[in-house]
Coordinates of C-alpha atoms in Angstrom, one line a residue:
M965 CA -12.8 -53.6 34.3
K966 CA -12.3 -51.0 37.1
T967 CA -9.0 -49.9 35.5
R968 CA -10.7 -49.5 32.1
L969 CA -13.5 -47.5 33.6
L970 CA -11.0 -45.3 35.4
V971 CA -9.1 -44.6 32.2
C972 CA -12.3 -43.8 30.3
S973 CA -13.4 -41.5 33.1
L974 CA -10.1 -39.6 33.0
M975 CA -10.2 -39.3 29.2
A976 CA -13.8 -38.0 29.3
A977 CA -12.8 -35.4 32.0
A978 CA -9.8 -34.3 29.8
V979 CA -12.1 -33.9 26.8
C980 CA -14.6 -31.8 28.9
T981 CA -11.8 -29.7 30.3
S982 CA -10.3 -29.1 26.9
A983 CA -13.7 -28.1 25.5
Q984 CA -14.4 -25.9 28.5
F985 CA -11.2 -23.9 28.0
K986 CA -11.1 -23.8 24.2
D987 CA -10.6 -20.3 22.8
P988 CA -14.0 -19.5 21.1
R989 CA -12.4 -16.9 18.9
P990 CA -11.8 -18.0 15.2
V991 CA -8.2 -18.3 14.1
K992 CA -7.5 -15.4 11.7
P993 CA -6.0 -16.6 8.5
K994 CA -2.5 -15.5 7.4
P995 CA -2.7 -12.4 5.2
N996 CA -1.9 -12.6 1.6
I997 CA 1.0 -10.4 0.6
I998 CA 1.7 -8.7 -2.7
V999 CA 4.9 -6.9 -3.5
F1000 CA 4.4 -4.7 -6.6
L1001 CA 7.9 -3.6 -7.7
V1002 CA 8.5 -1.1 -10.5
D1003 CA 11.8 -0.8 -12.3
D1004 CA 13.5 2.6 -12.6
M1005 CA 10.4 4.6 -11.5
G1006 CA 11.3 8.0 -10.1
W1007 CA 9.8 9.6 -7.0
E1008 CA 7.7 12.0 -9.0
D1009 CA 6.7 9.7 -11.9
T1010 CA 3.1 9.6 -10.6
S1011 CA 0.1 11.8 -10.0
V1012 CA 0.5 10.9 -6.3
P1013 CA 2.6 13.7 -4.6
F1014 CA 5.3 12.2 -2.3
W1015 CA 6.4 15.7 -1.2
D1016 CA 4.4 18.4 0.7
R1017 CA 3.1 19.8 -2.6
L1018 CA 2.1 18.7 -6.0
T1019 CA 4.9 19.2 -8.6
D1020 CA 4.7 19.9 -12.3
K1021 CA 6.0 16.4 -12.8
N1022 CA 3.1 14.9 -10.8
K1023 CA 0.7 16.8 -13.0
R1024 CA 2.1 15.1 -16.1
F1025 CA 1.3 11.6 -15.2
R1026 CA -2.0 9.7 -14.9
T1027 CA -1.8 7.0 -12.1
P1028 CA -5.3 6.7 -10.7
N1029 CA -4.7 3.4 -9.2
M1030 CA -1.7 4.6 -7.2
E1031 CA -4.0 7.4 -6.0
R1032 CA -6.5 4.8 -5.0
L1033 CA -3.9 2.8 -3.1
A1034 CA -2.6 6.0 -1.4
R1035 CA -6.2 6.8 -0.3
E1036 CA -6.6 3.4 1.2
G1037 CA -3.1 2.9 2.8
V1038 CA 0.0 4.6 4.0
K1039 CA 2.2 6.8 1.8
F1040 CA 5.9 6.9 2.7
T1041 CA 7.5 10.2 1.7
N1042 CA 11.1 9.2 2.6
A1043 CA 11.5 5.8 1.2
Y1044 CA 14.8 4.7 -0.3
A1045 CA 16.4 2.1 -2.5
T1046 CA 19.9 1.9 -4.0
P1047 CA 21.2 3.8 -7.1
V1048 CA 20.7 0.8 -9.4
C1049 CA 18.6 -2.3 -9.7
T1050 CA 20.4 -5.5 -8.7
P1051 CA 21.6 -4.2 -5.3
S1052 CA 18.1 -3.2 -4.4
R1053 CA 16.6 -6.5 -5.4
V1054 CA 19.2 -8.4 -3.4
S1055 CA 18.7 -6.2 -0.4
M1056 CA 14.9 -6.9 -0.5
I1057 CA 15.3 -10.7 -0.8
T1058 CA 18.0 -10.9 1.9
G1059 CA 17.4 -8.0 4.3
M1060 CA 21.0 -6.9 3.9
N1061 CA 22.4 -3.5 2.9
A1062 CA 24.2 -3.4 -0.4
A1063 CA 27.5 -2.5 1.3
H1064 CA 27.1 -5.7 3.3
H1065 CA 26.0 -8.2 0.7
G1066 CA 28.5 -6.8 -1.8
V1067 CA 26.3 -6.9 -4.9
T1068 CA 26.9 -3.2 -5.3
N1069 CA 26.3 -2.8 -9.1
W1070 CA 23.9 -4.3 -11.6
T1071 CA 24.8 -7.8 -12.6
S1072 CA 25.5 -8.9 -16.2
P1073 CA 23.2 -11.8 -17.3
R1074 CA 26.4 -13.6 -18.2
K1075 CA 28.4 -15.4 -15.6
D1076 CA 31.8 -13.9 -14.5
V1077 CA 31.3 -10.7 -16.4
N1078 CA 32.0 -7.5 -14.4
A1079 CA 29.5 -4.8 -15.4
D1080 CA 31.8 -1.9 -14.3
A1081 CA 33.0 0.5 -16.9
P1082 CA 36.8 0.7 -17.2
D1083 CA 38.6 3.5 -15.4
N1084 CA 42.1 4.9 -16.0
T1085 CA 43.2 5.1 -12.4
L1086 CA 41.0 2.5 -10.5
D1087 CA 40.5 -1.2 -10.8
S1088 CA 37.1 -2.6 -9.9
A1089 CA 36.3 -3.2 -6.2
P1090 CA 36.0 -6.9 -5.4
W1091 CA 32.2 -6.8 -5.5
N1092 CA 30.0 -9.8 -6.0
H1093 CA 29.5 -9.5 -9.7
N1094 CA 27.7 -12.9 -10.1
G1095 CA 25.0 -11.6 -7.7
F1096 CA 23.0 -13.5 -5.0
S1097 CA 23.1 -17.2 -4.4
P1098 CA 20.8 -19.2 -2.2
V1099 CA 23.5 -21.9 -2.0
P1100 CA 27.0 -21.5 -0.7
G1101 CA 30.3 -21.8 -2.5
V1102 CA 29.4 -20.0 -5.8
P1103 CA 32.3 -17.6 -6.7
H1104 CA 31.6 -13.9 -6.6
T1105 CA 28.2 -14.2 -5.0
V1106 CA 26.7 -13.5 -1.6
Y1107 CA 25.2 -16.5 0.0
A1108 CA 22.0 -15.9 2.0
T1109 CA 18.6 -17.3 2.9
P1110 CA 16.0 -15.8 0.5
L1111 CA 12.7 -14.3 1.7
P1112 CA 10.4 -16.4 -0.5
A1113 CA 11.9 -19.7 0.8
L1114 CA 11.0 -18.6 4.4
L1115 CA 7.5 -17.7 3.3
K1116 CA 7.0 -21.0 1.5
G1117 CA 8.2 -22.8 4.6
A1118 CA 5.5 -20.9 6.6
G1119 CA 2.8 -22.2 4.3
Y1120 CA 2.7 -19.5 1.6
Y1121 CA 2.1 -20.2 -2.1
T1122 CA 4.9 -18.2 -3.7
I1123 CA 4.6 -16.6 -7.1
H1124 CA 7.2 -14.7 -9.1
A1125 CA 6.2 -12.6 -12.1
G1126 CA 8.4 -10.3 -14.2
K1127 CA 12.0 -9.2 -13.6
A1128 CA 14.2 -11.2 -11.4
H1129 CA 17.8 -10.1 -12.0
W1130 CA 19.4 -11.5 -8.8
G1131 CA 22.2 -13.5 -10.4
A1132 CA 24.0 -14.4 -13.6
M1133 CA 23.2 -17.3 -15.9
G1134 CA 24.7 -20.5 -14.8
T1135 CA 24.4 -19.6 -11.1
P1136 CA 21.6 -20.7 -8.8
G1137 CA 20.6 -17.0 -8.3
A1138 CA 19.4 -16.7 -11.9
N1139 CA 16.4 -19.0 -11.4
P1140 CA 13.5 -17.8 -9.2
Y1141 CA 12.6 -21.4 -8.4
N1142 CA 15.8 -21.6 -6.4
M1143 CA 14.6 -18.7 -4.3
G1144 CA 11.6 -20.6 -3.0
F1145 CA 9.1 -19.6 -5.6
L1146 CA 6.6 -22.3 -6.6
V1147 CA 5.7 -20.4 -9.8
N1148 CA 8.0 -18.4 -12.1
I1149 CA 6.6 -16.2 -14.9
A1150 CA 9.2 -14.6 -17.2
G1151 CA 11.9 -14.1 -14.5
H1152 CA 15.6 -14.9 -15.4
A1153 CA 19.1 -13.3 -15.2
A1154 CA 18.5 -10.3 -17.4
G1155 CA 17.8 -6.8 -16.1
H1156 CA 15.6 -5.4 -18.8
P1157 CA 13.5 -6.7 -21.6
Q1158 CA 14.8 -6.9 -25.2
S1159 CA 11.3 -5.7 -26.2
Y1160 CA 8.0 -4.9 -24.6
L1161 CA 6.2 -5.7 -27.9
S1162 CA 4.4 -9.0 -28.7
E1163 CA 4.9 -8.2 -32.3
E1164 CA 8.6 -8.8 -31.6
N1165 CA 7.9 -11.8 -29.4
Y1166 CA 9.3 -9.8 -26.5
G1167 CA 12.7 -10.2 -28.1
N1168 CA 12.5 -13.9 -29.1
M1169 CA 12.9 -13.3 -32.8
P1170 CA 14.8 -16.0 -34.8
G1171 CA 18.4 -14.9 -35.2
K1172 CA 17.8 -11.7 -33.2
A1173 CA 17.3 -12.9 -29.6
T1174 CA 19.7 -11.8 -26.9
A1175 CA 20.1 -12.6 -23.2
Q1176 CA 17.5 -9.9 -22.6
A1177 CA 14.7 -11.8 -24.5
V1178 CA 11.8 -12.3 -22.1
P1179 CA 11.0 -16.0 -21.5
D1180 CA 7.7 -17.9 -21.0
L1181 CA 5.1 -15.8 -22.8
E1182 CA 4.8 -17.6 -26.1
E1183 CA 1.0 -17.6 -26.1
Y1184 CA 1.0 -13.7 -26.4
Y1185 CA 3.3 -13.6 -29.4
G1186 CA 1.8 -11.5 -32.1
T1187 CA -1.4 -10.7 -30.2
G1188 CA -0.7 -7.0 -29.6
T1189 CA -0.4 -7.5 -25.9
F1190 CA 2.1 -5.2 -24.3
L1191 CA 4.6 -6.9 -21.9
T1192 CA 3.2 -5.2 -18.8
E1193 CA -0.3 -6.5 -19.6
A1194 CA 0.9 -10.0 -20.4
L1195 CA 2.7 -10.3 -17.1
T1196 CA -0.3 -9.0 -15.2
R1197 CA -2.7 -11.5 -16.8
E1198 CA -0.3 -14.4 -16.1
A1199 CA 0.2 -13.3 -12.5
L1200 CA -3.6 -13.2 -11.9
K1201 CA -4.1 -16.6 -13.5
A1202 CA -1.4 -18.0 -11.1
L1203 CA -3.3 -16.5 -8.2
D1204 CA -6.3 -18.6 -8.9
E1205 CA -4.6 -21.7 -7.5
P1206 CA -4.0 -20.6 -4.0
V1207 CA -7.2 -18.5 -3.8
N1208 CA -9.3 -21.4 -4.9
R1209 CA -7.9 -23.6 -2.1
Q1210 CA -7.8 -20.8 0.4
Q1211 CA -4.0 -20.9 0.9
P1212 CA -2.2 -17.7 1.8
F1213 CA 0.0 -16.4 -1.1
Y1214 CA 3.0 -14.2 -1.7
L1215 CA 3.0 -12.6 -5.1
Y1216 CA 6.1 -10.8 -6.2
L1217 CA 5.0 -8.8 -9.3
A1218 CA 8.2 -7.1 -10.5
H1219 CA 7.5 -5.3 -13.7
Y1220 CA 10.1 -4.7 -16.3
A1221 CA 8.5 -1.3 -16.9
V1222 CA 9.7 1.4 -16.9
H1223 CA 13.2 0.3 -17.8
V1224 CA 14.6 1.0 -21.2
P1225 CA 14.1 0.3 -24.1
L1226 CA 11.5 3.1 -24.1
Q1227 CA 8.7 1.7 -26.2
A1228 CA 5.2 3.1 -26.5
D1229 CA 2.4 1.4 -24.7
K1230 CA -0.1 2.3 -27.5
R1231 CA -3.1 2.3 -25.1
Y1232 CA -1.8 5.5 -23.5
Y1233 CA 0.9 6.9 -25.8
Q1234 CA -1.2 9.3 -27.9
H1235 CA -2.5 11.2 -24.8
Y1236 CA 1.1 12.2 -23.9
L1237 CA 1.9 13.4 -27.3
D1238 CA -1.3 15.4 -27.3
I1239 CA -0.3 17.2 -24.1
G1240 CA 3.0 18.2 -25.7
L1241 CA 5.6 15.7 -24.5
D1242 CA 8.3 14.7 -26.9
E1243 CA 8.4 11.2 -28.2
A1244 CA 10.8 9.9 -25.6
E1245 CA 8.9 11.3 -22.7
A1246 CA 5.6 10.3 -24.1
K1247 CA 6.8 6.7 -24.4
Y1248 CA 8.1 6.9 -20.8
A1249 CA 4.8 8.2 -19.5
S1250 CA 2.9 5.5 -21.4
L1251 CA 5.0 2.9 -19.6
I1252 CA 4.1 4.5 -16.3
E1253 CA 0.4 4.5 -17.0
G1254 CA 0.5 0.9 -18.2
M1255 CA 2.2 -0.1 -14.9
D1256 CA -0.6 1.8 -13.0
A1257 CA -3.2 0.0 -15.0
S1258 CA -1.7 -3.3 -13.9
L1259 CA -1.9 -2.2 -10.3
G1260 CA -5.6 -1.5 -10.8
Q1261 CA -6.2 -4.9 -12.3
V1262 CA -4.5 -6.6 -9.3
M1263 CA -6.7 -4.6 -6.9
D1264 CA -9.8 -5.3 -8.9
Y1265 CA -9.0 -9.0 -8.8
L1266 CA -8.7 -9.0 -5.0
S1267 CA -12.1 -7.3 -4.8
R1268 CA -13.7 -9.7 -7.3
R1269 CA -12.4 -12.7 -5.4
K1270 CA -13.4 -11.2 -2.1
I1271 CA -9.9 -11.4 -0.6
A1272 CA -9.0 -7.6 -0.6
D1273 CA -9.7 -7.4 3.2
N1274 CA -7.0 -10.0 3.9
T1275 CA -4.4 -8.9 1.4
I1276 CA -1.4 -6.6 2.0
I1277 CA -0.1 -4.6 -1.0
L1278 CA 3.4 -3.1 -0.9
F1279 CA 4.3 -0.7 -3.8
M1280 CA 8.0 0.2 -4.4
S1281 CA 10.6 1.1 -7.0
D1282 CA 14.1 -0.3 -7.2
N1283 CA 16.0 2.9 -7.9
G1284 CA 15.4 6.5 -9.0
G1285 CA 14.2 7.6 -12.3
L1286 CA 16.6 7.4 -15.3
S1287 CA 18.0 10.9 -16.0
L1288 CA 20.4 10.1 -18.9
A1289 CA 19.4 11.9 -22.1
P1290 CA 19.2 10.2 -24.4
P1291 CA 17.3 7.9 -24.0
R1292 CA 15.2 10.3 -21.9
G1293 CA 14.1 13.6 -23.4
G1294 CA 15.2 17.0 -22.1
A1295 CA 18.5 18.0 -20.6
P1296 CA 20.5 15.3 -18.8
H1297 CA 19.9 14.9 -15.0
T1298 CA 16.8 17.2 -14.9
Q1299 CA 14.1 14.6 -15.2
N1300 CA 13.7 14.2 -11.4
L1301 CA 13.8 17.9 -10.4
P1302 CA 13.5 19.2 -7.7
L1303 CA 15.5 16.0 -6.7
R1304 CA 19.1 16.1 -7.9
A1305 CA 20.2 13.7 -10.6
G1306 CA 18.7 10.2 -11.1
K1307 CA 19.4 6.5 -11.5
G1308 CA 23.0 5.6 -10.7
S1309 CA 23.4 8.5 -8.3
V1310 CA 23.6 8.6 -4.5
Y1311 CA 21.8 12.0 -4.6
E1312 CA 18.1 12.0 -3.8
G1313 CA 17.1 11.6 -7.4
G1314 CA 18.9 8.3 -7.6
V1315 CA 17.6 6.7 -4.4
R1316 CA 14.4 8.2 -3.2
E1317 CA 11.3 6.2 -4.2
P1318 CA 7.5 6.2 -4.3
M1319 CA 6.3 3.7 -1.6
L1320 CA 2.8 2.8 -0.6
V1321 CA 1.5 0.1 1.8
K1322 CA -2.0 -1.0 2.4
W1323 CA -2.8 -3.5 5.2
P1324 CA -6.5 -3.7 5.8
G1325 CA -7.3 -3.5 9.5
V1326 CA -3.9 -2.2 10.3
T1327 CA -3.1 0.9 8.1
K1328 CA -5.2 4.0 8.4
A1329 CA -6.6 5.2 5.1
G1330 CA -4.9 8.2 3.6
S1331 CA -2.1 8.3 6.2
V1332 CA 1.4 9.6 5.6
A1333 CA 4.7 8.3 7.1
S1334 CA 7.6 10.7 7.0
Q1335 CA 10.1 8.4 8.8
Y1336 CA 12.9 7.3 6.4
V1337 CA 13.0 3.7 5.4
I1338 CA 15.2 1.7 3.0
I1339 CA 14.6 -1.3 0.8
E1340 CA 16.3 -3.9 3.0
D1341 CA 13.5 -3.1 5.5
F1342 CA 11.0 -5.1 3.4
F1343 CA 12.6 -8.4 4.5
P1344 CA 11.8 -8.2 8.2
S1345 CA 8.6 -6.3 7.6
I1346 CA 7.1 -9.0 5.3
L1347 CA 8.1 -11.8 7.7
E1348 CA 6.4 -9.9 10.6
M1349 CA 3.3 -9.4 8.4
A1350 CA 3.2 -13.1 7.7
G1351 CA 3.6 -13.9 11.4
V1352 CA 7.0 -15.6 10.9
E1353 CA 8.6 -14.8 14.2
L1354 CA 11.3 -17.5 14.3
Y1355 CA 13.3 -18.3 11.3
D1356 CA 16.7 -19.6 10.3
A1357 CA 18.7 -17.2 8.0
V1358 CA 22.4 -17.6 7.4
Q1359 CA 22.8 -13.8 7.0
Q1360 CA 22.7 -11.0 9.5
I1361 CA 19.7 -8.8 8.8
D1362 CA 20.4 -5.1 8.4
G1363 CA 16.8 -4.0 7.7
K1364 CA 14.4 -2.8 10.3
S1365 CA 10.7 -3.7 10.3
F1366 CA 8.4 -0.8 9.3
V1367 CA 5.3 -2.5 10.6
P1368 CA 5.2 -0.1 13.7
L1369 CA 5.1 2.8 11.2
L1370 CA 2.0 1.2 9.5
R1371 CA 0.3 1.3 12.9
E1372 CA 1.6 4.7 14.0
P1373 CA 2.8 6.6 10.9
A1374 CA 3.7 9.7 12.9
T1375 CA 6.5 7.8 14.7
T1376 CA 10.0 9.1 13.9
D1377 CA 13.6 8.0 14.7
S1378 CA 16.1 10.7 13.9
L1379 CA 19.1 8.7 15.1
R1380 CA 18.7 5.8 12.6
T1381 CA 21.4 5.8 9.9
L1382 CA 20.9 4.8 6.2
V1383 CA 23.9 3.9 4.1
W1384 CA 24.5 3.9 0.3
H1385 CA 27.7 2.5 -1.1
Y1386 CA 28.5 2.5 -4.8
P1387 CA 32.2 1.6 -5.3
N1388 CA 31.6 1.0 -9.0
K1389 CA 31.8 2.9 -12.3
W1390 CA 28.2 2.8 -13.7
I1391 CA 28.8 4.9 -16.9
P1392 CA 32.0 6.0 -18.6
D1393 CA 31.3 9.8 -18.3
G1394 CA 30.0 9.9 -14.8
G1395 CA 27.6 12.6 -13.6
P1396 CA 26.3 14.2 -10.4
G1397 CA 26.6 11.7 -7.6
I1398 CA 27.5 8.9 -10.1
N1399 CA 30.5 6.5 -9.9
Y1400 CA 32.6 5.8 -6.8
K1401 CA 30.3 7.5 -4.3
S1402 CA 29.0 6.7 -0.8
A1403 CA 26.4 8.4 1.4
L1404 CA 24.8 8.3 4.8
R1405 CA 21.6 9.9 6.1
Q1406 CA 20.9 10.5 9.8
G1407 CA 17.8 12.5 10.6
R1408 CA 17.7 15.6 8.4
W1409 CA 21.5 15.4 7.6
K1410 CA 23.0 13.5 4.7
V1411 CA 26.7 13.3 3.9
V1412 CA 27.9 12.4 0.3
Y1413 CA 31.4 11.0 0.0
D1414 CA 33.5 11.0 -3.2
Q1415 CA 35.6 7.9 -2.9
Q1416 CA 37.9 8.9 -5.8
Q1417 CA 38.5 12.5 -4.6
G1418 CA 38.3 11.8 -0.9
S1419 CA 36.0 14.8 -0.5
A1420 CA 32.6 15.1 1.3
E1421 CA 29.5 17.2 1.0
L1422 CA 26.8 17.8 3.7
Y1423 CA 23.2 18.5 3.0
D1424 CA 20.1 19.2 5.1
V1425 CA 17.7 17.2 3.0
I1426 CA 14.6 18.4 4.8
A1427 CA 15.3 22.1 4.2
D1428 CA 17.1 21.5 0.9
I1429 CA 15.5 18.5 -0.9
G1430 CA 17.4 19.4 -4.1
E1431 CA 20.8 19.1 -2.3
K1432 CA 21.9 22.5 -3.7
R1433 CA 23.6 23.9 -0.6
D1434 CA 26.7 22.0 0.6
L1435 CA 27.0 22.8 4.3
S1436 CA 30.2 20.9 5.0
A1437 CA 32.2 24.2 5.5
V1438 CA 29.4 25.6 7.7
Y1439 CA 29.1 22.5 9.9
P1440 CA 32.5 20.7 9.6
D1441 CA 32.1 18.8 12.9
R1442 CA 28.8 17.3 11.8
A1443 CA 30.2 16.4 8.4
R1444 CA 33.2 14.7 10.2
S1445 CA 31.0 12.8 12.6
L1446 CA 28.8 11.5 9.8
L1447 CA 31.9 10.4 7.8
T1448 CA 33.1 8.6 10.9
L1449 CA 29.7 6.7 11.2
L1450 CA 29.9 5.9 7.5
S1451 CA 33.4 4.6 7.8
Q1452 CA 32.7 2.5 10.9
Q1453 CA 29.7 0.9 9.2
L1454 CA 31.5 0.2 5.9
Q1455 CA 34.4 -1.4 7.8
Q1456 CA 32.0 -3.5 10.0
W1457 CA 30.4 -4.9 6.8
K1458 CA 33.7 -5.4 5.1
A1459 CA 32.4 -3.3 2.2
P1460 CA 34.3 -3.5 -1.1
M1461 CA 36.3 -0.5 -2.1
P1462 CA 37.9 0.4 -5.5
I1463 CA 41.5 -0.6 -6.0
L1464 CA 44.0 2.1 -6.9
K1465 CA 46.0 0.9 -9.9
A1466 CA 49.2 2.7 -8.9
S1467 CA 49.5 0.9 -5.5
G1468 CA 47.2 -2.2 -5.9
K1469 CA 45.6 -1.2 -2.6
P1470 CA 41.9 -0.3 -1.9
L1471 CA 41.0 3.3 -1.5
P1472 CA 41.0 4.4 2.2
W1473 CA 37.8 4.6 4.3
P1474 CA 36.1 8.0 4.3
E1475 CA 37.3 9.0 7.8
N1476 CA 40.9 8.6 6.7
R1477 CA 40.6 10.9 3.7
R1478 CA 38.7 13.9 5.2

């Protein structure tokens, strides 16, 4: 009896002690996280200026919800992706630079099909043309641990809606469920929609469907619902599940807009014809405004469900605006001026992106961050936002968290280097900064390297945002030092290089050709 009384006394004392020292502060719930990713949207394809002035291009577009998000969060004026889509998407989901993960070009929806255009003197680099794989041993893929799987493991309800385009059909990377998503809406191996129109069943017409036909949206067939709107409705319906049970969620809303085919969103198309745009540009602008309307619907949903104060929104594009004409209107490679060139190029028009982040309680409304960041930074940043401090990933993470910039946007790091590597032939005829190019930015300086010619250009992208003045002859030592940095990084990552047909050997690293 005495022993039992002693044990009870000790237990009571332990309970009292525990209660006495219990932290009275409520445990803050994990934040919800939304990545709103646009396809092929240029830096100026918005009424929000991402420069130090409003441009004529900014004045063309109506994006009131991007304006709203910019007022409420942080605007990044030096945000970058890669020249084309799949490399950016793989970088975001793995935290690796494209030169490191080796998915350096867009991937065909069909397995073992190399998307490179043929060349007379060069064979394709040994790049990972089947894309990303969350399981090892798949030929011509990069194996890595995907971001959504880590978030799901941390208790997040994970939703994918829209374009996936991580891997080819017949490989694990084609299916968003294999990435750790609990819900997949319309995501598969293709990189663009066959059609945005419900009247064409988003491409799923008998006898006419191709690999680009958008899956999963049968209930919208023939309803007059544009693809962007259908994806938004389905994404918001999927959010009801975690919101109703108060589970933190990760929504990856990756619109097919504004990728070709350029088809008019009839809700907005006539306005752009009325202001004098040609048909191609009016269609493009209508796709932009429809995308912006989707952003507004998402933000309104958060307010209506009273979760806006605990939801982070990250807005980004996967590469620069398309500047091939046709299908764009106007002269080729002028659509992103003052930025040079467009999609497919390592010049600023091909890689500089509109980026916005709102984190209630952390970001200061209407702030601007001028520090340059790149798309692989999303991986460590999102994990930090989610409070995932320890995680097992099989890959080395190249990205750097931009969470400190959300807290202190004025912070700068002029010694950081960003690398772009495109050892591929995107289009047969080439163009400015297109096909077989690499680049590196450090501070205000950017070196652009032509792999085929073995030549380099040097630009001060702060003083010369249009990359008009090649300063390599004026500052040869600086050009040489940046080429050395580029070479060292490419070699460290074992980056793929094009193969010279005459010798069967890869092209030399940049520092060996200068």
